[in-house]
PDB file of C-alpha atoms and ligand atoms in Angstrom:
ATOM      1  CA  MET U  23     -11.310  -0.454 -13.158  1.00 95.00           C
ATOM      2  CA  PRO U  24     -10.215   0.945  -9.628  1.00 97.00           C
ATOM      3  CA  THR U  25      -8.482   3.445 -10.353  1.00 98.00           C
ATOM      4  CA  HIS U  26      -6.267   3.155  -6.692  1.00 98.00           C
ATOM      5  CA  VAL U  27      -5.755  -0.845  -5.729  1.00 98.00           C
ATOM      6  CA  ALA U  28      -4.141  -0.924  -2.387  1.00 98.00           C
ATOM      7  CA  ILE U  29      -2.678  -4.349  -0.902  1.00 98.00           C
ATOM      8  CA  ILE U  30      -1.854  -5.984   2.358  1.00 98.00           C
ATOM      9  CA  MET U  31       0.875  -8.771   1.317  1.00 98.00           C
ATOM     10  CA  ASP U  32       0.472 -11.519   3.575  1.00 98.00           C
ATOM     11  CA  GLY U  33       1.341 -15.128   3.542  1.00 98.00           C
ATOM     12  CA  ASN U  34       5.339 -14.915   2.573  1.00 98.00           C
ATOM     13  CA  GLY U  35       6.182 -17.206   5.648  1.00 97.00           C
ATOM     14  CA  ARG U  36       3.413 -19.198   5.424  1.00 98.00           C
ATOM     15  CA  TRP U  37       4.397 -19.993   1.980  1.00 98.00           C
ATOM     16  CA  ALA U  38       8.057 -20.213   2.984  1.00 98.00           C
ATOM     17  CA  GLN U  39       7.195 -22.641   5.351  1.00 97.00           C
ATOM     18  CA  ALA U  40       5.257 -25.406   3.287  1.00 98.00           C
ATOM     19  CA  ARG U  41       7.731 -25.287   1.081  1.00 98.00           C
ATOM     20  CA  GLY U  42      10.468 -26.796   4.170  1.00 98.00           C
ATOM     21  CA  LEU U  43      12.062 -23.132   3.128  1.00 98.00           C
ATOM     22  CA  PRO U  44      13.278 -20.173   5.799  1.00 97.00           C
ATOM     23  CA  ARG U  45      10.864 -17.446   6.143  1.00 97.00           C
ATOM     24  CA  MET U  46      13.267 -14.885   4.030  1.00 97.00           C
ATOM     25  CA  MET U  47      13.057 -17.162   0.520  1.00 98.00           C
ATOM     26  CA  GLY U  48       8.899 -16.044   1.041  1.00 98.00           C
ATOM     27  CA  HIS U  49       9.899 -13.031   1.211  1.00 98.00           C
ATOM     28  CA  ARG U  50      12.213 -12.744  -1.593  1.00 98.00           C
ATOM     29  CA  ALA U  51       9.471 -14.429  -3.616  1.00 98.00           C
ATOM     30  CA  GLY U  52       7.190 -11.992  -2.501  1.00 98.00           C
ATOM     31  CA  VAL U  53       9.287  -9.151  -4.458  1.00 98.00           C
ATOM     32  CA  GLU U  54       8.458 -10.919  -7.521  1.00 98.00           C
ATOM     33  CA  ALA U  55       4.577 -11.002  -6.630  1.00 98.00           C
ATOM     34  CA  LEU U  56       4.645  -7.383  -6.205  1.00 98.00           C
ATOM     35  CA  LYS U  57       6.688  -6.819  -9.272  1.00 98.00           C
ATOM     36  CA  LYS U  58       4.468  -9.082 -11.362  1.00 98.00           C
ATOM     37  CA  THR U  59       1.262  -6.968  -9.567  1.00 98.00           C
ATOM     38  CA  LEU U  60       2.560  -3.506 -10.278  1.00 98.00           C
ATOM     39  CA  ARG U  61       3.258  -4.071 -14.134  1.00 97.00           C
ATOM     40  CA  LEU U  62      -0.210  -5.978 -14.619  1.00 98.00           C
ATOM     41  CA  CYS U  63      -1.539  -2.996 -12.768  1.00 98.00           C
ATOM     42  CA  ASN U  64       0.659  -0.440 -14.890  1.00 97.00           C
ATOM     43  CA  ASP U  65      -0.426  -2.200 -17.992  1.00 96.00           C
ATOM     44  CA  TRP U  66      -4.221  -2.542 -17.325  1.00 97.00           C
ATOM     45  CA  GLY U  67      -4.658   1.066 -16.392  1.00 96.00           C
ATOM     46  CA  ILE U  68      -4.673   1.139 -12.967  1.00 98.00           C
ATOM     47  CA  LYS U  69      -3.335   4.730 -11.630  1.00 98.00           C
ATOM     48  CA  ALA U  70      -1.861   4.102  -8.330  1.00 98.00           C
ATOM     49  CA  LEU U  71      -0.765   0.868  -6.078  1.00 98.00           C
ATOM     50  CA  THR U  72      -0.577   1.377  -2.920  1.00 98.00           C
ATOM     51  CA  ALA U  73       1.429  -1.778  -1.064  1.00 98.00           C
ATOM     52  CA  TYR U  74       2.179  -2.750   3.190  1.00 98.00           C
ATOM     53  CA  ALA U  75       6.231  -3.635   3.334  1.00 98.00           C
ATOM     54  CA  PHE U  76       6.434  -3.164   6.776  1.00 98.00           C
ATOM     55  CA  SER U  77       4.174  -1.921   9.158  1.00 97.00           C
ATOM     56  CA  THR U  78       5.405   0.359  12.518  1.00 97.00           C
ATOM     57  CA  GLU U  79       4.726  -3.536  14.036  1.00 96.00           C
ATOM     58  CA  ASN U  80       6.801  -5.478  12.013  1.00 97.00           C
ATOM     59  CA  TRP U  81       9.642  -4.092  14.254  1.00 98.00           C
ATOM     60  CA  SER U  82       8.737  -6.821  16.992  1.00 97.00           C
ATOM     61  CA  ARG U  83       9.414  -9.808  14.417  1.00 97.00           C
ATOM     62  CA  PRO U  84      13.050 -11.356  15.156  1.00 96.00           C
ATOM     63  CA  GLY U  85      16.184  -9.221  14.763  1.00 97.00           C
ATOM     64  CA  ASP U  86      17.544 -11.547  11.577  1.00 96.00           C
ATOM     65  CA  GLU U  87      14.334 -11.150   9.917  1.00 97.00           C
ATOM     66  CA  VAL U  88      13.754  -7.646   9.982  1.00 98.00           C
ATOM     67  CA  SER U  89      17.456  -6.803   8.377  1.00 97.00           C
ATOM     68  CA  PHE U  90      16.719  -9.409   6.192  1.00 98.00           C
ATOM     69  CA  LEU U  91      13.799  -6.984   5.268  1.00 98.00           C
ATOM     70  CA  MET U  92      15.325  -4.037   5.010  1.00 98.00           C
ATOM     71  CA  THR U  93      18.384  -5.580   3.494  1.00 98.00           C
ATOM     72  CA  LEU U  94      16.235  -6.896   0.518  1.00 98.00           C
ATOM     73  CA  PHE U  95      13.993  -3.476   0.253  1.00 98.00           C
ATOM     74  CA  GLU U  96      17.932  -1.825  -0.453  1.00 98.00           C
ATOM     75  CA  ARG U  97      18.543  -4.340  -3.344  1.00 98.00           C
ATOM     76  CA  VAL U  98      15.220  -4.439  -4.532  1.00 97.00           C
ATOM     77  CA  LEU U  99      15.418  -0.294  -5.326  1.00 97.00           C
ATOM     78  CA  GLN U 100      18.862  -0.537  -6.281  1.00 96.00           C
ATOM     79  CA  LYS U 101      18.700  -3.301  -8.922  1.00 97.00           C
ATOM     80  CA  GLU U 102      14.623  -2.330  -9.793  1.00 97.00           C
ATOM     81  CA  LEU U 103      15.374   1.725 -10.185  1.00 96.00           C
ATOM     82  CA  ASP U 104      16.110   1.561 -14.177  1.00 96.00           C
ATOM     83  CA  SER U 105      13.043  -0.259 -14.769  1.00 95.00           C
ATOM     84  CA  LEU U 106      10.799   1.509 -12.977  1.00 96.00           C
ATOM     85  CA  GLU U 107      12.072   4.654 -14.206  1.00 95.00           C
ATOM     86  CA  LYS U 108      11.785   3.188 -17.845  1.00 95.00           C
ATOM     87  CA  GLU U 109       8.432   2.127 -17.287  1.00 96.00           C
ATOM     88  CA  LYS U 110       7.179   5.692 -15.900  1.00 96.00           C
ATOM     89  CA  VAL U 111       6.408   4.494 -12.142  1.00 98.00           C
ATOM     90  CA  ARG U 112       6.556   6.938  -9.804  1.00 98.00           C
ATOM     91  CA  ILE U 113       7.312   5.505  -6.372  1.00 98.00           C
ATOM     92  CA  ARG U 114       7.152   7.396  -2.964  1.00 98.00           C
ATOM     93  CA  PHE U 115       7.630   5.576   0.052  1.00 98.00           C
ATOM     94  CA  LEU U 116       4.893   6.202   3.093  1.00 98.00           C
ATOM     95  CA  GLY U 117       6.142   6.031   6.690  1.00 98.00           C
ATOM     96  CA  ASP U 118       8.075   7.002   9.070  1.00 98.00           C
ATOM     97  CA  LEU U 119      11.005   6.769   7.232  1.00 98.00           C
ATOM     98  CA  GLU U 120      13.970   8.575   9.797  1.00 98.00           C
ATOM     99  CA  ALA U 121      13.794   5.368  11.405  1.00 97.00           C
ATOM    100  CA  LEU U 122      14.682   2.937   8.421  1.00 98.00           C
ATOM    101  CA  PRO U 123      18.447   2.167   7.778  1.00 98.00           C
ATOM    102  CA  LYS U 124      20.589   5.382   6.087  1.00 98.00           C
ATOM    103  CA  ARG U 125      21.657   3.791   3.322  1.00 97.00           C
ATOM    104  CA  LEU U 126      17.870   2.298   2.990  1.00 98.00           C
ATOM    105  CA  GLN U 127      16.999   6.357   3.373  1.00 98.00           C
ATOM    106  CA  ARG U 128      19.434   7.345   0.941  1.00 98.00           C
ATOM    107  CA  LEU U 129      18.137   5.086  -1.479  1.00 98.00           C
ATOM    108  CA  ILE U 130      14.678   5.816  -0.967  1.00 98.00           C
ATOM    109  CA  ASN U 131      15.525   9.647  -1.458  1.00 98.00           C
ATOM    110  CA  GLU U 132      16.701   8.791  -4.885  1.00 97.00           C
ATOM    111  CA  ALA U 133      14.221   6.406  -6.240  1.00 97.00           C
ATOM    112  CA  THR U 134      11.688   9.663  -5.223  1.00 98.00           C
ATOM    113  CA  GLU U 135      13.576  11.986  -6.626  1.00 97.00           C
ATOM    114  CA  ARG U 136      14.595  10.312  -9.935  1.00 96.00           C
ATOM    115  CA  THR U 137      10.756   9.119 -10.333  1.00 97.00           C
ATOM    116  CA  ALA U 138       9.203  11.991  -9.105  1.00 97.00           C
ATOM    117  CA  LEU U 139       8.069  13.736 -12.634  1.00 97.00           C
ATOM    118  CA  ASN U 140       6.973  10.355 -14.083  1.00 97.00           C
ATOM    119  CA  LYS U 141       3.477   9.830 -14.822  1.00 96.00           C
ATOM    120  CA  GLY U 142       2.909   6.043 -15.038  1.00 97.00           C
ATOM    121  CA  ILE U 143       1.692   4.088 -12.217  1.00 98.00           C
ATOM    122  CA  HIS U 144       1.771   5.527  -8.623  1.00 98.00           C
ATOM    123  CA  PHE U 145       3.046   3.234  -6.338  1.00 98.00           C
ATOM    124  CA  ASN U 146       3.322   3.836  -2.775  1.00 98.00           C
ATOM    125  CA  VAL U 147       5.467   1.358  -0.299  1.00 98.00           C
ATOM    126  CA  CYS U 148       4.230   1.756   2.919  1.00 98.00           C
ATOM    127  CA  THR U 149       7.409   1.345   5.105  1.00 98.00           C
ATOM    128  CA  ASN U 150       7.485   1.820   8.792  1.00 98.00           C
ATOM    129  CA  TYR U 151       4.131   2.708   8.353  1.00 98.00           C
ATOM    130  CA  GLY U 152       0.921   2.379  11.114  1.00 98.00           C
ATOM    131  CA  GLY U 153      -2.040   3.936  10.387  1.00 98.00           C
ATOM    132  CA  ARG U 154      -3.372   5.292  13.546  1.00 98.00           C
ATOM    133  CA  ARG U 155       0.222   6.815  13.672  1.00 98.00           C
ATOM    134  CA  GLU U 156      -0.347   8.723  10.300  1.00 98.00           C
ATOM    135  CA  LEU U 157      -3.623   9.925  11.991  1.00 98.00           C
ATOM    136  CA  VAL U 158      -2.032  11.204  15.386  1.00 98.00           C
ATOM    137  CA  GLN U 159       1.010  13.263  12.869  1.00 98.00           C
ATOM    138  CA  ALA U 160      -2.069  14.958  10.821  1.00 98.00           C
ATOM    139  CA  ALA U 161      -3.565  15.527  13.894  1.00 98.00           C
ATOM    140  CA  LYS U 162      -0.593  16.960  15.808  1.00 98.00           C
ATOM    141  CA  LYS U 163       0.644  18.993  12.653  1.00 98.00           C
ATOM    142  CA  LEU U 164      -3.196  20.603  12.329  1.00 98.00           C
ATOM    143  CA  ALA U 165      -3.369  21.557  15.715  1.00 98.00           C
ATOM    144  CA  GLU U 166       0.507  23.120  15.366  1.00 98.00           C
ATOM    145  CA  ARG U 167      -0.618  24.962  12.228  1.00 97.00           C
ATOM    146  CA  SER U 168      -3.787  26.226  14.598  1.00 98.00           C
ATOM    147  CA  ALA U 169      -1.529  27.055  17.615  1.00 97.00           C
ATOM    148  CA  ASN U 170       0.736  29.139  15.370  1.00 97.00           C
ATOM    149  CA  GLY U 171      -2.994  30.967  13.575  1.00 97.00           C
ATOM    150  CA  GLU U 172      -1.749  29.384  10.301  1.00 97.00           C
ATOM    151  CA  ILE U 173      -5.143  27.474  10.287  1.00 97.00           C
ATOM    152  CA  ASP U 174      -8.800  28.437  11.644  1.00 97.00           C
ATOM    153  CA  PRO U 175      -9.517  25.236  13.728  1.00 97.00           C
ATOM    154  CA  SER U 176     -13.051  25.961  12.526  1.00 97.00           C
ATOM    155  CA  LEU U 177     -12.274  25.413   8.958  1.00 96.00           C
ATOM    156  CA  ILE U 178     -10.894  22.068   9.209  1.00 97.00           C
ATOM    157  CA  ASP U 179     -12.905  19.480   7.242  1.00 98.00           C
ATOM    158  CA  GLU U 180     -12.399  16.279   5.753  1.00 97.00           C
ATOM    159  CA  HIS U 181     -10.585  17.361   2.584  1.00 97.00           C
ATOM    160  CA  VAL U 182      -7.947  19.626   5.066  1.00 98.00           C
ATOM    161  CA  PHE U 183      -7.228  16.349   7.395  1.00 98.00           C
ATOM    162  CA  SER U 184      -6.554  14.310   3.896  1.00 98.00           C
ATOM    163  CA  ALA U 185      -3.853  16.764   2.949  1.00 98.00           C
ATOM    164  CA  GLU U 186      -2.332  15.945   6.170  1.00 98.00           C
ATOM    165  CA  LEU U 187      -1.805  12.516   5.358  1.00 98.00           C
ATOM    166  CA  LEU U 188       0.863  10.683   3.918  1.00 98.00           C
ATOM    167  CA  THR U 189      -1.391   9.816   0.596  1.00 98.00           C
ATOM    168  CA  ALA U 190      -2.301  13.568  -0.088  1.00 97.00           C
ATOM    169  CA  GLY U 191      -2.795  14.049  -3.551  1.00 95.00           C
ATOM    170  CA  GLU U 192      -3.461  10.561  -4.112  1.00 97.00           C
ATOM    171  CA  VAL U 193      -7.829   9.222  -4.531  1.00 98.00           C
ATOM    172  CA  ASP U 194      -8.509   7.558  -1.514  1.00 98.00           C
ATOM    173  CA  PRO U 195      -8.234   3.220  -2.703  1.00 98.00           C
ATOM    174  CA  ASP U 196     -11.248   1.650  -4.406  1.00 98.00           C
ATOM    175  CA  LEU U 197     -10.166  -1.452  -3.401  1.00 98.00           C
ATOM    176  CA  LEU U 198      -8.305  -3.456  -1.011  1.00 98.00           C
ATOM    177  CA  ILE U 199      -6.588  -6.865  -1.657  1.00 98.00           C
ATOM    178  CA  ARG U 200      -5.462  -8.761   1.119  1.00 98.00           C
ATOM    179  CA  THR U 201      -4.072 -12.718   0.307  1.00 98.00           C
ATOM    180  CA  SER U 202      -3.521 -15.717   2.787  1.00 98.00           C
ATOM    181  CA  GLY U 203      -7.269 -15.467   4.320  1.00 98.00           C
ATOM    182  CA  GLU U 204      -7.010 -13.098   6.976  1.00 94.00           C
ATOM    183  CA  ASN U 205     -10.223 -10.389   7.432  1.00 96.00           C
ATOM    184  CA  ARG U 206      -8.404  -7.813   8.717  1.00 95.00           C
ATOM    185  CA  ILE U 207      -6.817  -3.743   7.881  1.00 96.00           C
ATOM    186  CA  SER U 208      -3.851  -4.530  10.278  1.00 97.00           C
ATOM    187  CA  ASN U 209      -3.457  -0.287  11.070  1.00 98.00           C
ATOM    188  CA  PHE U 210      -3.509  -0.076   7.109  1.00 98.00           C
ATOM    189  CA  LEU U 211      -4.367   3.004   5.531  1.00 98.00           C
ATOM    190  CA  LEU U 212      -7.717   3.462   8.141  1.00 98.00           C
ATOM    191  CA  TRP U 213      -8.416   6.786   6.880  1.00 98.00           C
ATOM    192  CA  GLN U 214      -8.251   6.265   3.523  1.00 98.00           C
ATOM    193  CA  LEU U 215      -9.784   2.821   3.412  1.00 98.00           C
ATOM    194  CA  ALA U 216     -13.166   3.632   4.512  1.00 97.00           C
ATOM    195  CA  TYR U 217     -15.270   3.362   1.691  1.00 96.00           C
ATOM    196  CA  ALA U 218     -13.148   0.387  -0.741  1.00 97.00           C
ATOM    197  CA  GLU U 219     -14.300  -2.829  -1.289  1.00 97.00           C
ATOM    198  CA  ILE U 220     -12.274  -5.402   0.545  1.00 98.00           C
ATOM    199  CA  HIS U 221     -11.415  -8.774  -1.563  1.00 98.00           C
ATOM    200  CA  VAL U 222      -9.909 -11.448   0.988  1.00 98.00           C
ATOM    201  CA  THR U 223      -8.185 -14.244  -0.935  1.00 98.00           C
ATOM    202  CA  GLU U 224      -6.560 -17.156   0.563  1.00 98.00           C
ATOM    203  CA  VAL U 225      -3.784 -17.245  -1.861  1.00 98.00           C
ATOM    204  CA  LEU U 226      -0.501 -16.539  -0.498  1.00 98.00           C
ATOM    205  CA  TRP U 227       1.198 -13.375  -1.545  1.00 98.00           C
ATOM    206  CA  PRO U 228       4.204 -15.438  -3.643  1.00 98.00           C
ATOM    207  CA  ASP U 229       1.574 -17.003  -5.126  1.00 98.00           C
ATOM    208  CA  PHE U 230      -0.408 -14.050  -6.387  1.00 98.00           C
ATOM    209  CA  ASP U 231      -0.283 -13.625 -10.310  1.00 98.00           C
ATOM    210  CA  ALA U 232      -2.642 -12.412 -13.366  1.00 98.00           C
ATOM    211  CA  ALA U 233      -5.489 -15.037 -12.505  1.00 98.00           C
ATOM    212  CA  ALA U 234      -5.792 -13.672  -8.651  1.00 98.00           C
ATOM    213  CA  LEU U 235      -5.445 -10.110  -9.503  1.00 98.00           C
ATOM    214  CA  LYS U 236      -8.058 -10.666 -12.178  1.00 98.00           C
ATOM    215  CA  GLN U 237     -10.505 -12.506  -9.498  1.00 98.00           C
ATOM    216  CA  ALA U 238      -9.928  -9.802  -7.027  1.00 98.00           C
ATOM    217  CA  LEU U 239     -11.019  -7.060 -10.212  1.00 98.00           C
ATOM    218  CA  ILE U 240     -13.968  -9.232 -11.232  1.00 97.00           C
ATOM    219  CA  ASP U 241     -15.110  -9.297  -7.576  1.00 97.00           C
ATOM    220  CA  TYR U 242     -14.622  -5.559  -7.611  1.00 97.00           C
ATOM    221  CA  GLN U 243     -16.500  -4.936 -10.674  1.00 95.00           C
ATOM    222  CA  SER U 244     -19.740  -7.146  -9.179  1.00 95.00           C
ATOM    223  CA  ARG U 245     -19.450  -4.953  -6.224  1.00 92.00           C
ATOM    224  CA  CYS U 246     -22.442  -2.436  -5.749  1.00 81.00           C
ATOM    225  CA  ARG U 247     -20.911   1.060  -4.428  1.00 79.00           C
ATOM    226  CA  ARG U 248     -22.892   2.783  -2.213  1.00 79.00           C
ATOM    227  CA  PHE U 249     -20.981   5.214  -0.163  1.00 82.00           C
ATOM    228  CA  GLY U 250     -23.428   5.247   2.262  1.00 81.00           C
ATOM    229  CA  GLY U 251     -26.238   6.233   0.106  1.00 83.00           C
ATOM    230  CA  LEU U 252     -28.691   4.404  -1.955  1.00 76.00           C
ATOM    231  CA  LYS U 253     -28.445   1.782  -4.827  1.00 68.00           C
ATOM    232  CA  THR U 254     -27.535   3.424  -7.980  1.00 55.00           C
ATOM    233  CA  THR U 255     -29.725   0.698 -10.056  1.00 41.00           C
ATOM    234  CA  VAL U 256     -32.889   2.139 -11.661  1.00 35.00           C
ATOM    235  CA  SER U 257     -34.426  -0.908 -10.235  1.00 39.00           C
ATOM    236  CA  ASP U 258     -33.756  -0.830  -6.951  1.00 42.00           C
ATOM    237  CA  SER U 259     -34.047   3.099  -6.641  1.00 37.00           C
ATOM    238  CA  ASN U 260     -36.628   2.735  -3.881  1.00 36.00           C
ATOM    239  CA  GLU U 261     -34.486   0.539  -1.637  1.00 39.00           C
ATOM    240  CA  ILE U 262     -32.903   2.338   1.194  1.00 34.00           C
ATOM    241  CA  ILE U 263     -29.642   0.845   2.164  1.00 33.00           C
ATOM    242  CA  SER U 264     -28.041   1.690   5.358  1.00 32.00           C
TER     243      SER U 264
HETATM  244  C1  LIG Q 328       3.808 -10.592   4.839  1.00 56.84           C
HETATM  245  O1  LIG Q 328       3.991 -11.805   5.436  1.00 56.84           O
HETATM  246  C2  LIG Q 328       4.996 -10.042   4.399  1.00 56.84           C
HETATM  247  C3  LIG Q 328       5.931  -8.963   4.971  1.00 56.84           C
HETATM  248  C4  LIG Q 328       5.686  -8.557   6.403  1.00 56.84           C
HETATM  249  C5  LIG Q 328       6.525  -8.432   4.243  1.00 56.84           C
HETATM  250  C6  LIG Q 328       6.466  -7.779   2.978  1.00 56.84           C
HETATM  251  C7  LIG Q 328       7.665  -7.491   1.880  1.00 56.84           C
HETATM  252  C8  LIG Q 328       7.503  -7.922   0.859  1.00 56.84           C
HETATM  253  C9  LIG Q 328       7.095  -8.524  -0.258  1.00 56.84           C
HETATM  254  C10 LIG Q 328       8.811  -7.320  -0.155  1.00 56.84           C
HETATM  255  C11 LIG Q 328       8.529  -5.925  -0.531  1.00 56.84           C
HETATM  256  C12 LIG Q 328       9.833  -5.363  -1.279  1.00 56.84           C
HETATM  257  C13 LIG Q 328      10.023  -3.922  -1.874  1.00 56.84           C
HETATM  258  C14 LIG Q 328      11.019  -3.327  -2.357  1.00 56.84           C
HETATM  259  C15 LIG Q 328       8.421  -2.920  -1.844  1.00 56.84           C
HETATM  260  P1  LIG Q 328       4.276 -12.824   6.339  1.00 56.84           P
HETATM  261  O2  LIG Q 328       5.536 -12.797   7.122  1.00 56.84           O
HETATM  262  O3  LIG Q 328       3.173 -11.859   7.604  1.00 56.84           O
HETATM  263  O4  LIG Q 328       3.635 -13.979   6.361  1.00 56.84           O
HETATM  264  P2  LIG Q 328       3.163 -15.328   7.452  1.00 56.84           P
HETATM  265  O5  LIG Q 328       1.368 -14.624   7.806  1.00 56.84           O
HETATM  266  O6  LIG Q 328       2.768 -16.242   6.207  1.00 56.84           O
HETATM  267  O7  LIG Q 328       3.939 -15.031   8.355  1.00 56.84           O
END
């Protein structure tokens, strides 16, 4: 089983449009799919789930859709916090949170604090998140620490760099799932996905269910992870993989 699963939840709008519904209904149905997925991952022993809820580029959507999403995040947090606590979920929001509405920021702080010591699945919600922005912020912090004399630039390695990312302390995702058939990373976890296996499914996010998650896990289990090295099976031990 993967330790850490990352998900790009795509296709909410298309799901709604296919039913003659407003796009917002797709986002609402998307929340239900996310709740189910979180519960299944927790039950099946996956240690971390990171979901892409709102990217730095999503602000360019129509104003009513953006405000619907912000209100949806608030409502979901208010409504689900008790059950998240009960299920021992540790929730964190990754992204530039200061640009979010103040009410949402307060709810995020409350949820983060109340669940910080929980021992169940780590649930990371990427909100106003952009992979490039995260990398630039990490580079800036390291540059500042170097300029202050806090850190010797020659000692900056991959380990030191990852500790400056929003995912610090989390193992990198083993599996990335993207729904709705798009073969793109879309500025998601650019550093952390370096060696992730990628599973793209045609299923639209609101339709993502236990069968679709099982399919993704079976696909993951069929992969031979090489991390740039050699195949590990004995029969293929002489094969050089680039
Ligand atoms: C992509 O579908 C989906 C989003 C931009 C929003 C995802 C957010 C949720 C499912 C809600 C999560 C809630 C919480 C509290 C974490 P799209 O609109 O890009 O679909 P399309 O490509 O078909 O237009």
